[in-house]
CSV table of C-alpha atoms in Angstrom, one decimal:
chain,number,residue,atom,x,y,z
J,1,MET,CA,0.0,0.0,0.0
J,2,ARG,CA,2.8,2.5,0.9
J,3,LYS,CA,4.5,1.7,-2.4
J,4,ASP,CA,1.3,2.4,-4.3
J,5,ARG,CA,0.8,5.7,-2.5
J,6,LYS,CA,4.4,6.7,-3.1
J,7,LYS,CA,3.9,5.9,-6.8
J,8,ILE,CA,0.7,8.0,-7.0
J,9,ARG,CA,2.4,10.9,-5.2
J,10,THR,CA,5.4,10.9,-7.4
J,11,LEU,CA,3.4,10.8,-10.6
J,12,PHE,CA,1.0,13.4,-9.2
J,13,PHE,CA,3.8,16.0,-8.4
J,14,ILE,CA,5.5,15.3,-11.8
J,15,SER,CA,2.1,16.0,-13.5
J,16,PHE,CA,1.3,19.1,-11.5
J,17,ALA,CA,4.8,20.5,-12.1
J,18,PHE,CA,4.4,19.9,-15.8
J,19,CYS,CA,1.0,21.6,-15.7
J,20,PHE,CA,2.4,24.6,-13.8
J,21,PHE,CA,5.2,25.0,-16.3
J,22,LEU,CA,2.6,25.0,-19.2
J,23,LEU,CA,0.5,27.7,-17.4
J,24,THR,CA,3.4,30.0,-16.5
J,25,SER,CA,5.0,29.8,-19.9
J,26,LEU,CA,1.9,30.9,-21.8
J,27,PRO,CA,2.1,34.2,-23.8
J,28,VAL,CA,0.0,37.0,-22.2
J,29,SER,CA,-1.1,38.3,-25.6
J,30,ALA,CA,-1.2,37.2,-29.2
J,31,GLU,CA,-2.3,38.3,-32.6
J,32,GLU,CA,-5.4,36.6,-34.0
J,33,LYS,CA,-4.9,34.9,-37.4
J,34,TYR,CA,-7.7,34.3,-39.8
J,35,THR,CA,-7.7,31.9,-42.7
J,36,PHE,CA,-10.4,30.9,-45.1
J,37,ASP,CA,-10.8,27.5,-46.7
J,38,ILE,CA,-13.7,27.1,-49.1
J,39,SER,CA,-13.8,23.4,-48.3
J,40,GLU,CA,-14.7,24.2,-44.7
J,41,THR,CA,-18.1,25.6,-45.9
J,42,GLU,CA,-19.0,22.3,-47.6
J,43,LYS,CA,-21.1,20.0,-45.5
J,44,LYS,CA,-19.6,16.6,-45.1
J,45,PRO,CA,-21.7,13.5,-44.8
J,46,TYR,CA,-19.5,12.3,-41.9
J,47,SER,CA,-17.7,13.7,-38.9
J,48,PHE,CA,-15.3,12.3,-36.4
J,49,GLY,CA,-13.7,14.0,-33.4
J,50,GLY,CA,-13.4,14.2,-29.7
J,51,HIS,CA,-11.0,15.1,-27.0
J,52,ALA,CA,-8.3,13.6,-24.7
J,53,GLU,CA,-7.7,15.0,-21.3
J,54,PHE,CA,-5.4,14.6,-18.3
J,55,ARG,CA,-6.4,15.9,-14.9
J,56,PRO,CA,-4.4,15.6,-11.6
J,57,VAL,CA,-6.3,16.5,-8.5
J,58,LEU,CA,-5.2,17.2,-4.9
J,59,PHE,CA,-7.7,16.8,-2.1
J,60,GLY,CA,-7.1,18.3,1.3
J,61,LEU,CA,-8.7,16.1,4.0
J,62,ASP,CA,-10.5,17.1,7.2
J,63,ARG,CA,-10.1,14.3,9.7
J,64,ASP,CA,-12.8,15.8,12.1
J,65,THR,CA,-15.7,15.6,9.6
J,66,SER,CA,-18.4,12.9,9.6
J,67,LEU,CA,-17.9,12.0,5.9
J,68,TYR,CA,-14.1,11.6,6.5
J,69,LYS,CA,-14.9,9.2,9.4
J,70,LEU,CA,-17.4,7.3,7.2
J,71,ARG,CA,-15.0,6.7,4.3
J,72,PHE,CA,-11.7,6.5,6.1
J,73,TYR,CA,-12.5,5.0,9.5
J,74,ASN,CA,-10.3,1.9,8.9
J,75,ARG,CA,-7.4,3.5,7.0
J,76,ASP,CA,-5.0,6.5,7.5
J,77,GLU,CA,-4.6,8.6,4.3
J,78,GLY,CA,-2.8,11.5,6.0
J,79,SER,CA,-3.8,15.1,5.5
J,80,ALA,CA,-4.1,15.0,1.7
J,81,ILE,CA,-4.7,12.5,-1.1
J,82,GLU,CA,-3.7,12.7,-4.8
J,83,GLU,CA,-5.6,11.5,-7.8
J,84,LEU,CA,-4.7,11.2,-11.5
J,85,ASN,CA,-7.5,11.1,-14.1
J,86,ALA,CA,-7.4,10.6,-17.8
J,87,LYS,CA,-10.2,10.6,-20.3
J,88,LEU,CA,-10.7,9.9,-24.0
J,89,GLN,CA,-14.0,11.0,-25.6
J,90,LEU,CA,-14.7,9.9,-29.1
J,91,GLU,CA,-17.7,11.0,-31.2
J,92,GLY,CA,-18.7,10.6,-34.8
J,93,SER,CA,-21.7,10.8,-37.2
J,94,LEU,CA,-22.6,9.5,-40.6
J,95,GLU,CA,-25.4,11.0,-42.7
J,96,LYS,CA,-27.1,9.5,-45.7
J,97,GLY,CA,-30.4,10.8,-47.1
J,98,ILE,CA,-32.9,11.2,-44.3
J,99,ALA,CA,-30.8,9.0,-41.9
J,100,ARG,CA,-28.1,10.0,-39.5
J,101,VAL,CA,-26.1,7.9,-37.0
J,102,PHE,CA,-24.4,9.5,-34.1
J,103,ILE,CA,-22.2,7.9,-31.4
J,104,ARG,CA,-20.3,9.3,-28.4
J,105,MET,CA,-18.1,7.1,-26.2
J,106,ASN,CA,-16.2,7.9,-23.0
J,107,MET,CA,-13.1,6.0,-21.8
J,108,ASP,CA,-12.0,7.0,-18.2
J,109,TYR,CA,-9.0,6.0,-16.2
J,110,LYS,CA,-8.4,6.9,-12.5
J,111,LEU,CA,-5.4,6.2,-10.3
J,112,SER,CA,-6.1,7.0,-6.6
J,113,TYR,CA,-5.6,5.7,-3.1
J,114,LEU,CA,-8.1,2.9,-4.0
J,115,GLY,CA,-5.9,1.7,-6.8
J,116,GLU,CA,-6.5,1.8,-10.6
J,117,ASP,CA,-9.9,2.0,-12.1
J,118,HIS,CA,-10.9,2.2,-15.8
J,119,GLU,CA,-14.3,2.3,-17.5
J,120,ALA,CA,-15.6,2.6,-21.0
J,121,ALA,CA,-19.2,3.5,-21.8
J,122,ILE,CA,-21.3,4.7,-24.7
J,123,TYR,CA,-22.8,8.0,-23.6
J,124,GLU,CA,-24.8,8.5,-26.7
J,125,GLY,CA,-25.5,6.3,-29.7
J,126,PHE,CA,-28.7,6.7,-31.8
J,127,LEU,CA,-30.2,6.6,-35.2
J,128,SER,CA,-32.0,9.8,-36.4
J,129,LEU,CA,-34.5,9.9,-39.2
J,130,LYS,CA,-35.7,13.1,-40.7
J,131,PRO,CA,-38.5,12.4,-43.3
J,132,SER,CA,-39.4,16.1,-43.5
J,133,SER,CA,-38.1,19.4,-42.3
J,134,SER,CA,-40.7,19.4,-39.5
J,135,LEU,CA,-40.3,15.8,-38.2
J,136,THR,CA,-37.3,14.0,-36.7
J,137,ILE,CA,-37.4,10.5,-35.1
J,138,ASP,CA,-34.6,9.3,-32.9
J,139,MET,CA,-33.9,5.8,-31.5
J,140,GLY,CA,-31.1,4.8,-29.2
J,141,LYS,CA,-29.1,6.2,-26.3
J,142,LYS,CA,-29.5,9.9,-26.1
J,143,ILE,CA,-29.2,13.0,-23.9
J,144,LEU,CA,-32.4,15.1,-24.1
J,145,LYS,CA,-31.1,18.2,-22.3
J,146,TRP,CA,-34.5,19.4,-21.0
J,147,GLY,CA,-34.7,22.4,-18.6
J,148,LYS,CA,-33.4,25.9,-18.7
J,149,GLY,CA,-31.3,26.1,-15.5
J,150,TYR,CA,-27.5,26.4,-15.6
J,151,ALA,CA,-26.6,24.6,-12.3
J,152,TRP,CA,-29.8,22.5,-11.8
J,153,ASN,CA,-32.6,21.2,-13.9
J,154,PRO,CA,-35.5,20.0,-11.6
J,155,ALA,CA,-37.8,19.5,-14.7
J,156,ALA,CA,-35.3,17.3,-16.6
J,157,PHE,CA,-37.1,14.1,-15.8
J,158,VAL,CA,-35.4,12.0,-18.5
J,159,ASP,CA,-31.8,13.3,-18.0
J,160,ARG,CA,-29.2,12.5,-15.4
J,161,PRO,CA,-28.6,15.4,-13.0
J,162,LYS,CA,-25.8,17.9,-13.7
J,163,ASP,CA,-22.9,18.3,-11.4
J,164,PRO,CA,-23.4,22.0,-10.2
J,165,GLU,CA,-19.6,22.2,-9.5
J,166,ASP,CA,-18.9,21.4,-13.2
J,167,THR,CA,-22.0,22.1,-15.4
J,168,GLU,CA,-20.1,21.3,-18.6
J,169,LEU,CA,-19.3,17.8,-17.6
J,170,SER,CA,-20.5,15.2,-20.2
J,171,LEU,CA,-23.5,13.2,-19.1
J,172,GLU,CA,-24.6,9.7,-20.1
J,173,GLY,CA,-27.9,9.4,-21.8
J,174,PHE,CA,-30.7,6.9,-21.6
J,175,ILE,CA,-32.0,4.5,-24.2
J,176,VAL,CA,-35.1,6.0,-25.6
J,177,ALA,CA,-37.3,6.4,-28.7
J,178,SER,CA,-38.3,9.9,-29.4
J,179,ALA,CA,-39.7,12.3,-32.0
J,180,ASP,CA,-39.7,16.0,-32.6
J,181,TYR,CA,-42.5,17.7,-34.6
J,182,ILE,CA,-42.1,21.4,-35.3
J,183,LYS,CA,-44.6,23.9,-36.7
J,184,SER,CA,-44.0,27.6,-37.3
J,185,PHE,CA,-46.5,30.5,-37.4
J,186,ASN,CA,-46.4,34.1,-38.5
J,187,SER,CA,-47.9,35.6,-35.3
J,188,HIS,CA,-47.1,36.2,-31.6
J,189,LEU,CA,-46.9,32.4,-31.3
J,190,LYS,CA,-43.9,31.8,-33.6
J,191,THR,CA,-43.1,28.1,-33.0
J,192,VAL,CA,-44.8,25.0,-31.5
J,193,SER,CA,-43.0,21.7,-31.2
J,194,PHE,CA,-44.0,18.4,-29.5
J,195,THR,CA,-41.5,15.8,-28.3
J,196,PRO,CA,-42.9,12.4,-27.2
J,197,VAL,CA,-40.4,10.0,-25.6
J,198,VAL,CA,-40.6,6.3,-24.7
J,199,ILE,CA,-38.2,5.0,-22.0
J,200,PRO,CA,-37.9,1.2,-21.5
J,201,VAL,CA,-36.6,0.0,-18.2
J,202,TYR,CA,-35.5,-3.6,-18.1
J,203,GLU,CA,-32.5,-5.6,-16.9
J,204,ASN,CA,-29.4,-4.0,-18.6
J,205,VAL,CA,-31.7,-1.4,-20.3
J,206,ASN,CA,-31.9,1.8,-18.3
J,207,ASP,CA,-31.9,-0.3,-15.2
J,208,ASP,CA,-30.8,2.7,-13.1
J,209,PHE,CA,-33.8,4.8,-14.2
J,210,GLY,CA,-36.3,3.2,-11.8
J,211,LYS,CA,-38.3,0.0,-11.3
J,212,LEU,CA,-37.6,-2.7,-13.8
J,213,ASN,CA,-39.9,-4.3,-16.4
J,214,ASN,CA,-41.8,-1.2,-17.3
J,215,LEU,CA,-42.3,1.1,-20.3
J,216,ASN,CA,-42.4,4.8,-19.4
J,217,PHE,CA,-43.7,7.8,-21.4
J,218,ALA,CA,-42.5,11.4,-21.3
J,219,GLY,CA,-43.4,14.4,-23.4
J,220,LYS,CA,-42.4,18.0,-23.9
J,221,LEU,CA,-44.6,20.7,-25.5
J,222,TYR,CA,-42.6,23.7,-26.6
J,223,PHE,CA,-43.9,27.2,-27.4
J,224,LEU,CA,-42.1,30.3,-28.6
J,225,LEU,CA,-44.7,32.9,-27.5
J,226,PHE,CA,-44.0,36.6,-27.4
J,227,ASP,CA,-40.3,35.9,-27.7
J,228,THR,CA,-40.4,33.7,-24.6
J,229,ASP,CA,-39.3,30.0,-24.7
J,230,ILE,CA,-41.8,27.9,-22.8
J,231,ASP,CA,-41.8,24.1,-22.2
J,232,LEU,CA,-44.5,21.9,-20.6
J,233,ILE,CA,-43.1,18.6,-19.5
J,234,ALA,CA,-44.5,15.3,-18.1
J,235,LEU,CA,-43.4,11.8,-17.2
J,236,ALA,CA,-45.7,8.8,-16.6
J,237,GLY,CA,-45.0,5.1,-16.0
J,238,ASP,CA,-44.4,2.6,-13.3
J,239,SER,CA,-40.7,3.0,-13.0
J,240,LYS,CA,-41.1,6.3,-11.3
J,241,THR,CA,-44.1,8.2,-9.9
J,242,ALA,CA,-45.8,10.6,-12.2
J,243,ARG,CA,-44.3,14.1,-12.5
J,244,PHE,CA,-45.1,17.3,-14.3
J,245,GLY,CA,-43.0,20.4,-15.0
J,246,ALA,CA,-42.6,23.6,-16.9
J,247,ASP,CA,-39.8,26.0,-17.7
J,248,PHE,CA,-39.2,29.3,-19.5
J,249,SER,CA,-36.5,31.5,-20.8
J,250,ARG,CA,-36.7,35.1,-22.0
J,251,ASN,CA,-34.2,37.7,-23.1
J,252,ILE,CA,-35.3,41.0,-21.5
J,253,THR,CA,-32.5,42.7,-23.4
J,254,THR,CA,-29.7,41.4,-25.6
J,255,SER,CA,-27.5,41.2,-22.5
J,256,PHE,CA,-30.0,40.2,-19.8
J,257,GLU,CA,-31.8,36.9,-19.7
J,258,VAL,CA,-34.2,35.4,-17.1
J,259,HIS,CA,-35.2,31.7,-16.8
J,260,GLY,CA,-37.0,29.4,-14.5
J,261,GLU,CA,-38.2,25.8,-13.9
J,262,PHE,CA,-40.9,24.1,-11.8
J,263,ALA,CA,-41.4,20.4,-11.1
J,264,PHE,CA,-44.1,18.5,-9.3
J,265,ILE,CA,-43.4,14.9,-8.3
J,266,ASN,CA,-46.4,12.9,-7.2
J,267,ASP,CA,-46.0,10.5,-4.2
J,268,TYR,CA,-42.3,11.0,-3.8
J,269,LYS,CA,-40.7,8.7,-1.2
J,270,LYS,CA,-37.9,10.0,0.9
J,271,LYS,CA,-35.8,7.7,3.1
J,272,PHE,CA,-34.0,9.3,6.1
J,273,ILE,CA,-32.3,8.2,9.3
J,274,ASP,CA,-32.4,9.6,12.8
J,275,SER,CA,-29.4,10.0,15.2
J,276,ASN,CA,-30.1,6.6,16.7
J,277,GLY,CA,-30.1,4.8,13.4
J,278,ASN,CA,-33.8,4.3,12.9
J,279,ILE,CA,-34.7,4.5,9.2
J,280,PHE,CA,-38.0,6.2,8.2
J,281,GLU,CA,-39.7,6.7,4.9
J,282,LYS,CA,-42.0,9.6,4.1
J,283,GLU,CA,-44.3,9.9,1.1
J,284,TYR,CA,-45.5,13.3,-0.1
J,285,ASP,CA,-46.0,15.4,-3.2
J,286,ALA,CA,-42.7,17.2,-3.8
J,287,LYS,CA,-42.4,20.6,-5.5
J,288,SER,CA,-39.1,21.9,-6.8
J,289,TYR,CA,-38.4,25.1,-8.6
J,290,LEU,CA,-35.6,27.4,-9.9
J,291,ILE,CA,-35.4,31.0,-10.9
J,292,GLY,CA,-32.3,32.5,-12.4
J,293,ALA,CA,-30.8,35.2,-14.5
J,294,ARG,CA,-27.8,35.8,-16.8
J,295,TYR,CA,-26.3,39.2,-17.4
J,296,LEU,CA,-23.4,40.2,-19.7
J,297,THR,CA,-21.9,43.6,-19.1
J,298,GLN,CA,-20.3,45.9,-21.8
J,299,LYS,CA,-16.9,44.8,-20.4
J,300,ASP,CA,-17.6,41.1,-21.1
J,301,THR,CA,-18.2,40.2,-17.5
J,302,THR,CA,-20.9,37.4,-17.2
J,303,TYR,CA,-23.0,37.0,-14.1
J,304,ILE,CA,-25.2,33.9,-13.6
J,305,LEU,CA,-27.4,33.8,-10.5
J,306,GLU,CA,-29.9,31.1,-9.6
J,307,TYR,CA,-32.0,30.2,-6.6
J,308,TYR,CA,-33.0,26.5,-6.3
J,309,HIS,CA,-35.6,25.0,-4.0
J,310,ASN,CA,-35.2,21.2,-3.9
J,311,GLY,CA,-38.5,19.7,-2.7
J,312,THR,CA,-37.0,16.2,-2.5
J,313,GLY,CA,-34.2,17.4,-0.3
J,314,PHE,CA,-33.4,17.0,3.4
J,315,THR,CA,-34.1,19.6,6.1
J,316,ALA,CA,-31.3,20.9,8.3
J,317,GLU,CA,-32.5,18.8,11.2
J,318,GLU,CA,-32.6,15.6,9.0
J,319,MET,CA,-29.0,16.2,7.9
J,320,ARG,CA,-27.9,16.9,11.5
J,321,ASP,CA,-29.4,13.5,12.5
J,322,TYR,CA,-27.6,11.8,9.7
J,323,PHE,CA,-24.2,13.3,10.6
J,324,SER,CA,-24.8,12.6,14.3
J,325,PHE,CA,-25.5,8.9,13.5
J,326,ILE,CA,-22.2,8.7,11.6
J,327,ASP,CA,-20.4,10.1,14.6
J,328,LYS,CA,-22.1,7.6,16.8
J,329,GLY,CA,-21.1,4.7,14.5
J,330,TYR,CA,-17.5,6.0,14.5
J,331,ASN,CA,-17.3,6.1,18.3
J,332,THR,CA,-18.7,2.6,18.5
J,333,TYR,CA,-16.1,1.5,16.0
J,334,LEU,CA,-13.3,3.0,18.2
J,335,LEU,CA,-14.6,1.4,21.4
J,336,SER,CA,-15.6,-2.1,20.1
J,337,GLY,CA,-14.1,-2.5,16.6
J,338,SER,CA,-17.5,-3.1,15.1
J,339,ASP,CA,-18.3,-1.1,11.9
J,340,ALA,CA,-21.9,-2.3,11.6
J,341,LEU,CA,-23.3,1.2,12.2
J,342,LEU,CA,-20.9,2.8,9.8
J,343,LYS,CA,-21.9,0.3,7.1
J,344,LYS,CA,-25.5,1.1,7.8
J,345,ALA,CA,-24.8,4.8,7.3
J,346,LEU,CA,-22.9,4.0,4.1
J,347,ASN,CA,-25.8,2.1,2.7
J,348,ILE,CA,-28.2,5.0,3.2
J,349,THR,CA,-25.7,7.5,1.9
J,350,GLU,CA,-25.4,6.0,-1.6
J,351,GLY,CA,-28.0,7.5,-3.9
J,352,ASN,CA,-29.6,9.4,-1.0
J,353,TYR,CA,-27.7,11.6,1.3
J,354,GLY,CA,-24.7,11.3,-1.1
J,355,LYS,CA,-26.4,13.2,-3.9
J,356,ALA,CA,-25.0,16.6,-4.9
J,357,ASN,CA,-26.8,19.4,-3.0
J,358,SER,CA,-29.2,17.1,-1.2
J,359,MET,CA,-30.8,19.7,1.0
J,360,ARG,CA,-33.6,22.2,0.4
J,361,ASP,CA,-32.5,25.7,-0.7
J,362,TYR,CA,-29.4,26.9,-2.6
J,363,LEU,CA,-28.0,30.0,-4.2
J,364,TYR,CA,-25.6,29.7,-7.2
J,365,LEU,CA,-23.5,32.5,-8.4
J,366,ARG,CA,-20.9,32.4,-11.2
J,367,VAL,CA,-18.9,35.4,-12.4
J,368,SER,CA,-16.5,35.2,-15.3
J,369,GLN,CA,-14.5,37.8,-17.1
J,370,LYS,CA,-13.4,37.4,-20.7
J,371,GLU,CA,-9.8,38.5,-21.5
J,372,PRO,CA,-9.1,40.9,-18.6
J,373,PHE,CA,-6.2,43.3,-19.0
J,374,ASP,CA,-6.2,42.4,-22.8
J,375,ILE,CA,-4.9,38.9,-22.1
J,376,LEU,CA,-6.2,37.1,-25.1
J,377,TYR,CA,-7.9,33.7,-24.8
J,378,PHE,CA,-7.8,34.0,-21.0
J,379,THR,CA,-11.0,33.8,-18.8
J,380,PRO,CA,-10.9,33.8,-15.0
J,381,SER,CA,-14.1,33.0,-13.1
J,382,ILE,CA,-15.4,32.3,-9.6
J,383,THR,CA,-18.3,30.1,-8.6
J,384,SER,CA,-20.1,29.8,-5.3
J,385,ILE,CA,-22.9,27.5,-4.1
J,386,PHE,CA,-24.5,28.7,-0.8
J,387,ASN,CA,-26.7,26.4,1.3
J,388,MET,CA,-29.4,28.7,2.7
J,389,ASN,CA,-30.6,26.1,5.2
J,390,ASP,CA,-27.4,25.8,7.2
J,391,ASN,CA,-25.3,28.7,5.9
J,392,SER,CA,-22.5,26.5,4.6
J,393,PHE,CA,-21.0,27.1,1.1
J,394,SER,CA,-18.3,26.4,-1.4
J,395,ILE,CA,-16.3,28.8,-3.4
J,396,SER,CA,-14.3,27.9,-6.6
J,397,PRO,CA,-11.9,30.2,-8.4
J,398,GLU,CA,-10.9,29.1,-11.9
J,399,LEU,CA,-8.4,30.1,-14.6
J,400,LEU,CA,-9.1,29.1,-18.3
J,401,TYR,CA,-6.7,29.5,-21.2
J,402,THR,CA,-7.5,28.5,-24.8
J,403,GLY,CA,-4.8,30.3,-26.7
J,404,ILE,CA,-3.0,27.2,-28.0
J,405,THR,CA,-4.7,25.6,-31.0
J,406,ASN,CA,-7.0,22.7,-30.0
J,407,ILE,CA,-5.8,22.8,-26.4
J,408,GLU,CA,-7.7,24.0,-23.3
J,409,LEU,CA,-5.9,24.6,-20.0
J,410,ARG,CA,-7.8,25.0,-16.8
J,411,LEU,CA,-6.6,25.5,-13.2
J,412,LYS,CA,-9.4,25.2,-10.6
J,413,ALA,CA,-9.6,25.2,-6.9
J,414,SER,CA,-12.6,24.6,-4.5
J,415,PHE,CA,-12.8,25.6,-0.9
J,416,ILE,CA,-15.6,24.8,1.5
J,417,TYR,CA,-16.8,26.5,4.7
J,418,GLY,CA,-19.4,25.5,7.2
J,419,GLU,CA,-20.1,24.7,10.9
J,420,ARG,CA,-20.1,21.2,12.2
J,421,LEU,CA,-23.3,19.2,11.3
J,422,SER,CA,-23.7,21.4,8.2
J,423,GLU,CA,-23.6,20.0,4.6
J,424,TYR,CA,-20.3,21.6,3.5
J,425,GLY,CA,-18.9,21.6,7.0
J,426,GLU,CA,-19.0,17.8,7.2
J,427,LYS,CA,-17.5,17.0,3.8
J,428,GLN,CA,-14.4,14.9,3.8
J,429,ASN,CA,-12.3,17.6,2.0
J,430,ASP,CA,-11.4,21.1,3.1
J,431,TYR,CA,-10.2,22.0,-0.4
J,432,ARG,CA,-9.6,20.5,-3.9
J,433,ILE,CA,-7.1,21.7,-6.5
J,434,GLU,CA,-7.0,20.4,-10.0
J,435,PHE,CA,-5.4,21.1,-13.4
J,436,LEU,CA,-7.0,20.1,-16.6
J,437,ILE,CA,-5.2,19.7,-20.0
J,438,ARG,CA,-7.6,18.9,-22.8
J,439,TYR,CA,-6.8,18.3,-26.4
J,440,TYR,CA,-9.5,18.5,-29.1
J,441,PHE,CA,-9.3,16.8,-32.5
J,442,GLY,CA,-11.5,16.1,-35.4
J,443,ILE,CA,-12.1,15.8,-39.1
């Protein structure tokens, strides 16, 4: 184990030193060059591309927190752990007549204190048929991208949830059959479209969507009314309880946009635990909503602000009970050597308390500045997520540089603050620092 940790640490510091050298050796300004190739304007029947990335990460651990005790109770990892990540994403399409085939595949590699882990998965792969300009039919694995929020999408019933800490992260789709029918008008109602979706859930087919051996049906009705984008969304079937939603987006001015979402989930079942380890289940109709705005100043500063109410989330008291039970389990382990209570806490954490932003009310703020001080291709930004229920929060500064052809460099740090028994105050990490090198390619 010590040899593995030493190997990881050596590779990590070599990687970070290389990343730091790249960042500090970048030019602070450059002249833009424009070329024109008439072949670039010709539509090709095929495409192939993707990106490769390398991402070393350093986690600063907080030994006093509940989640540190839950995950590291039987091992000593010191004050920090290193992690090396690599990814290769490939995507391609082929178009012939009314048919188009698209596929996107991800291959991930991770080297951490747990050892080596690698995984390959098809994130999207579907056949698209377009018999007319107003009708498109898709069959296969697909990301639907419903909802208007930047950090959260409570009404995206047929998509996996975003990571609010990295909203651009690629998501895996579900296997569906869907259609899009679009109709345009010359009036205040400019466009109407309807998107029906069928979601099968069987063994090895969307088996993480909900209860197995069921067909589920979703639909989205879109309007462009008075220059406002409006969606009405529904999901029905036996894999999940029925749910209904709506969203909107409108540009008040060319630089100021507002958006929102609402979701109603019928008979939602929430499982929670008290400080003594008793597990309860509560059934109720959950209502979630989001309201947000995006503003671009004349100096190219972008502000994104969102308020999110998570009707399926835990209250501050429920989270305190959960953390208190972990502490109780850890004390029992120290006294008796039995980890039964900690394993019980771990079981209820997965897919439940362990979800990102699993409490009730949050504020999201992101501020980014394009090319400050005339440094071309350079965009610094800062993002914060504030838990309004317990006053804990994270803050993440970021530096992005895209001045090298086909290469993206990103240095990002995240720091968390909060009292004990609060969401961010009980996370296993005090901070996280990562450097991303991404290379894009394609034909």
